[in-house]
């Protein structure tokens, strides 16, 4: 990690990223905790606001939220939380990886992962609206279906909702179907998208995807 960080330091745009020294940190991985130091840089965003960034974090996919997490460990958390409580997910992660993580730590990691997805989707919509997205193939007909599924909320989300429910919007697109057995078919080039969001935002992301 430190050697890679050094390579990034040498090859960076020195006019954009001003070296401000090193910071020691540690990252939780499925193989254990790794301690290392990496360079911090001063830069300005599009609005001229000064920010401090770690080029290494973006380059290797280190995720903040509960200390630093590797992509592999974050993936285990995200998969685990789909069918377990935060407490049970934290217990399983701690037992299988040797990493000490609390239920709140799992919650923070999931929120961080969700924020990244929102950023990626916003970027996708922006590229689509500018006409910069190019698909991999052209088809004569595309089939689309959309629907909504009402799910019961829990905890504070339930208390804030009038009905105690929220609609998860779901969309599917495909360009045809083929028979793969007796009365069994599969959809070709299937794309599925789902999320809790306002209709306008949902359809913008659906169009981009």
Coordinates of N, CA, C and O in Angstrom, one line a residue, residues 130-196:
X130 N -26.3 14.6 -20.6 CA -25.3 15.3 -21.5 C -25.1 14.5 -22.8 O -24.4 15.0 -23.7
X131 N -25.7 13.3 -22.9 CA -25.5 12.5 -24.1 C -24.2 11.8 -24.2 O -23.7 11.5 -25.3
X132 N -23.6 11.5 -23.1 CA -22.2 10.9 -23.1 C -22.2 9.4 -22.8 O -21.2 8.8 -22.8
X133 N -23.4 8.8 -22.6 CA -23.5 7.4 -22.4 C -23.6 6.7 -23.7 O -24.4 7.1 -24.6
X134 N -22.9 5.6 -23.9 CA -22.9 4.8 -25.1 C -23.1 3.4 -24.7 O -22.4 2.8 -23.9
X135 N -24.2 2.7 -25.3 CA -24.4 1.3 -25.0 C -23.5 0.4 -25.7 O -22.7 0.8 -26.5
X136 N -23.7 -0.9 -25.5 CA -22.8 -1.9 -26.1 C -23.5 -2.5 -27.3 O -22.8 -3.1 -28.1
X137 N -24.8 -2.3 -27.5 CA -25.4 -2.9 -28.7 C -26.7 -2.1 -29.0 O -27.3 -1.4 -28.2
X138 N -27.2 -2.3 -30.2 CA -28.4 -1.7 -30.7 C -29.5 -2.7 -30.9 O -29.2 -3.8 -31.5
X139 N -30.7 -2.5 -30.4 CA -31.8 -3.4 -30.6 C -33.0 -2.7 -31.2 O -33.2 -1.5 -31.0
X140 N -33.9 -3.4 -31.9 CA -35.0 -2.8 -32.5 C -36.1 -2.5 -31.5 O -36.9 -1.5 -31.7
X141 N -36.3 -3.4 -30.5 CA -37.3 -3.2 -29.5 C -36.7 -3.5 -28.1 O -35.9 -4.4 -27.9
X142 N -37.1 -2.7 -27.2 CA -36.7 -2.9 -25.8 C -38.0 -2.9 -25.0 O -38.9 -2.1 -25.2
X143 N -38.1 -3.9 -24.1 CA -39.3 -4.1 -23.2 C -39.0 -3.5 -21.9 O -37.9 -3.8 -21.3
X144 N -39.9 -2.8 -21.3 CA -39.7 -2.3 -20.0 C -41.0 -2.5 -19.1 O -42.1 -2.4 -19.6
X145 N -40.7 -2.8 -17.8 CA -41.8 -3.0 -16.9 C -41.4 -2.2 -15.6 O -40.3 -2.3 -15.2
X146 N -42.4 -1.5 -15.0 CA -42.1 -0.9 -13.7 C -43.3 -1.2 -12.7 O -44.4 -1.4 -13.2
X147 N -43.0 -1.2 -11.5 CA -44.0 -1.5 -10.5 C -43.5 -0.9 -9.1 O -42.3 -0.4 -9.0
X148 N -44.3 -1.0 -8.1 CA -44.0 -0.6 -6.8 C -44.3 -1.7 -5.8 O -45.4 -2.3 -5.9
X149 N -43.5 -1.8 -4.8 CA -43.8 -2.8 -3.7 C -43.7 -2.1 -2.4 O -42.8 -1.4 -2.0
X150 N -44.9 -2.1 -1.7 CA -44.9 -1.5 -0.3 C -44.3 -2.4 0.7 O -44.8 -3.6 0.9
X151 N -43.4 -1.9 1.4 CA -42.7 -2.6 2.5 C -42.9 -2.0 3.8 O -42.9 -0.7 3.9
X152 N -43.0 -2.8 4.9 CA -43.2 -2.3 6.2 C -41.8 -1.7 6.7 O -40.8 -2.3 6.6
X153 N -41.9 -0.5 7.3 CA -40.7 0.1 7.9 C -40.5 -0.3 9.3 O -41.5 -0.9 10.0
X154 N -39.4 -0.1 9.9 CA -39.1 -0.4 11.3 C -38.5 0.8 12.0 O -38.0 1.7 11.4
X155 N -38.5 0.7 13.3 CA -37.9 1.7 14.1 C -38.3 3.1 13.8 O -39.5 3.4 13.7
X156 N -37.4 4.1 13.8 CA -37.7 5.5 13.6 C -38.3 5.8 12.3 O -39.1 6.7 12.1
X157 N -37.9 5.0 11.2 CA -38.5 5.2 9.9 C -40.0 4.9 10.0 O -40.8 5.7 9.4
X158 N -40.4 3.9 10.7 CA -41.8 3.6 10.8 C -42.6 4.7 11.6 O -43.7 5.1 11.2
X159 N -41.9 5.2 12.6 CA -42.6 6.3 13.4 C -42.8 7.6 12.6 O -43.8 8.3 12.8
X160 N -41.9 7.8 11.7 CA -42.0 9.1 10.9 C -42.9 8.9 9.7 O -43.3 9.9 9.2
X161 N -43.3 7.7 9.4 CA -44.2 7.5 8.3 C -45.7 7.4 8.7 O -46.0 6.8 9.8
X162 N -46.6 8.0 8.0 CA -48.0 8.0 8.3 C -48.5 6.6 8.2 O -49.3 6.2 9.1
X163 N -48.2 5.8 7.2 CA -48.7 4.5 7.0 C -47.8 3.4 7.6 O -48.3 2.3 7.7
X164 N -46.6 3.7 8.0 CA -45.7 2.7 8.5 C -45.1 1.9 7.3 O -44.4 0.9 7.6
X165 N -45.3 2.4 6.1 CA -44.8 1.7 4.9 C -44.1 2.6 4.0 O -44.2 3.9 4.1
X166 N -43.3 2.1 3.1 CA -42.6 2.9 2.0 C -42.6 2.1 0.7 O -42.5 0.8 0.8
X167 N -42.7 2.8 -0.4 CA -42.8 2.1 -1.7 C -41.4 1.9 -2.2 O -40.7 2.9 -2.4
X168 N -41.0 0.7 -2.5 CA -39.8 0.4 -3.2 C -40.1 0.3 -4.7 O -40.9 -0.6 -5.1
X169 N -39.6 1.2 -5.5 CA -39.9 1.2 -6.9 C -39.0 0.2 -7.6 O -37.8 0.2 -7.3
X170 N -39.5 -0.5 -8.6 CA -38.8 -1.5 -9.3 C -39.0 -1.4 -10.8 O -40.1 -1.2 -11.3
X171 N -37.9 -1.5 -11.6 CA -37.9 -1.5 -13.0 C -37.1 -2.6 -13.6 O -36.1 -3.0 -13.0
X172 N -37.6 -3.1 -14.7 CA -36.9 -4.2 -15.4 C -36.9 -3.9 -16.9 O -37.9 -3.4 -17.4
X173 N -35.8 -4.1 -17.6 CA -35.8 -3.9 -19.1 C -35.1 -5.1 -19.7 O -34.2 -5.7 -19.1
X174 N -35.5 -5.5 -20.9 CA -34.9 -6.6 -21.6 C -35.2 -6.5 -23.1 O -36.1 -5.7 -23.5
X175 N -34.5 -7.2 -23.9 CA -34.8 -7.0 -25.4 C -35.4 -8.3 -26.0 O -35.4 -8.4 -27.2
X176 N -35.9 -9.2 -25.2 CA -36.5 -10.4 -25.7 C -36.5 -11.5 -24.7 O -36.0 -11.3 -23.6
X177 N -36.9 -12.7 -25.1 CA -36.8 -13.9 -24.2 C -36.6 -15.1 -25.1 O -36.8 -15.1 -26.3
X178 N -36.1 -16.2 -24.4 CA -35.8 -17.4 -25.1 C -36.2 -18.6 -24.3 O -36.2 -18.5 -23.0
X179 N -36.7 -19.6 -24.9 CA -37.1 -20.8 -24.2 C -35.9 -21.7 -23.8 O -35.0 -21.9 -24.6
X180 N -35.8 -22.0 -22.5 CA -34.7 -22.8 -22.1 C -35.1 -24.2 -21.6 O -34.3 -25.0 -21.1
X181 N -36.4 -24.5 -21.6 CA -36.9 -25.8 -21.2 C -38.4 -25.8 -21.4 O -39.0 -24.9 -22.0
X182 N -39.1 -26.9 -21.0 CA -40.5 -27.0 -21.1 C -41.2 -25.9 -20.3 O -41.1 -25.9 -19.1
X183 N -41.9 -25.0 -21.0 CA -42.6 -23.9 -20.4 C -41.7 -23.0 -19.5 O -42.1 -22.4 -18.5
X184 N -40.4 -23.0 -19.8 CA -39.4 -22.2 -19.0 C -38.7 -21.3 -20.0 O -38.1 -21.7 -21.0
X185 N -38.7 -20.0 -19.6 CA -38.0 -19.0 -20.5 C -37.1 -18.1 -19.6 O -37.2 -18.0 -18.4
X186 N -36.1 -17.5 -20.3 CA -35.3 -16.5 -19.6 C -35.3 -15.3 -20.5 O -35.5 -15.3 -21.7
X187 N -35.1 -14.1 -19.8 CA -35.1 -12.8 -20.5 C -33.7 -12.5 -20.9 O -32.7 -12.7 -20.2
X188 N -33.6 -12.0 -22.2 CA -32.3 -11.7 -22.7 C -31.9 -10.2 -22.3 O -32.7 -9.3 -22.3
X189 N -30.6 -10.1 -22.0 CA -30.0 -8.8 -21.7 C -30.8 -8.1 -20.6 O -31.1 -6.9 -20.7
X190 N -31.2 -8.8 -19.5 CA -32.0 -8.2 -18.5 C -31.3 -7.2 -17.6 O -30.1 -7.4 -17.2
X191 N -31.9 -6.1 -17.4 CA -31.4 -5.0 -16.5 C -32.5 -4.8 -15.4 O -33.6 -4.5 -15.8
X192 N -32.1 -4.8 -14.2 CA -33.0 -4.6 -13.1 C -32.5 -3.4 -12.2 O -31.4 -3.3 -11.9
X193 N -33.5 -2.5 -11.8 CA -33.1 -1.4 -11.0 C -34.2 -1.2 -10.0 O -35.4 -1.3 -10.3
X194 N -33.9 -1.0 -8.7 CA -34.9 -0.8 -7.7 C -34.3 0.2 -6.6 O -33.1 0.4 -6.5
X195 N -35.3 0.9 -6.0 CA -34.8 1.9 -5.0 C -36.0 2.6 -4.3 O -37.1 2.7 -4.8
X196 N -35.7 3.2 -3.1 CA -36.6 4.1 -2.4 C -36.3 5.5 -2.8 O -35.2 6.0 -2.4

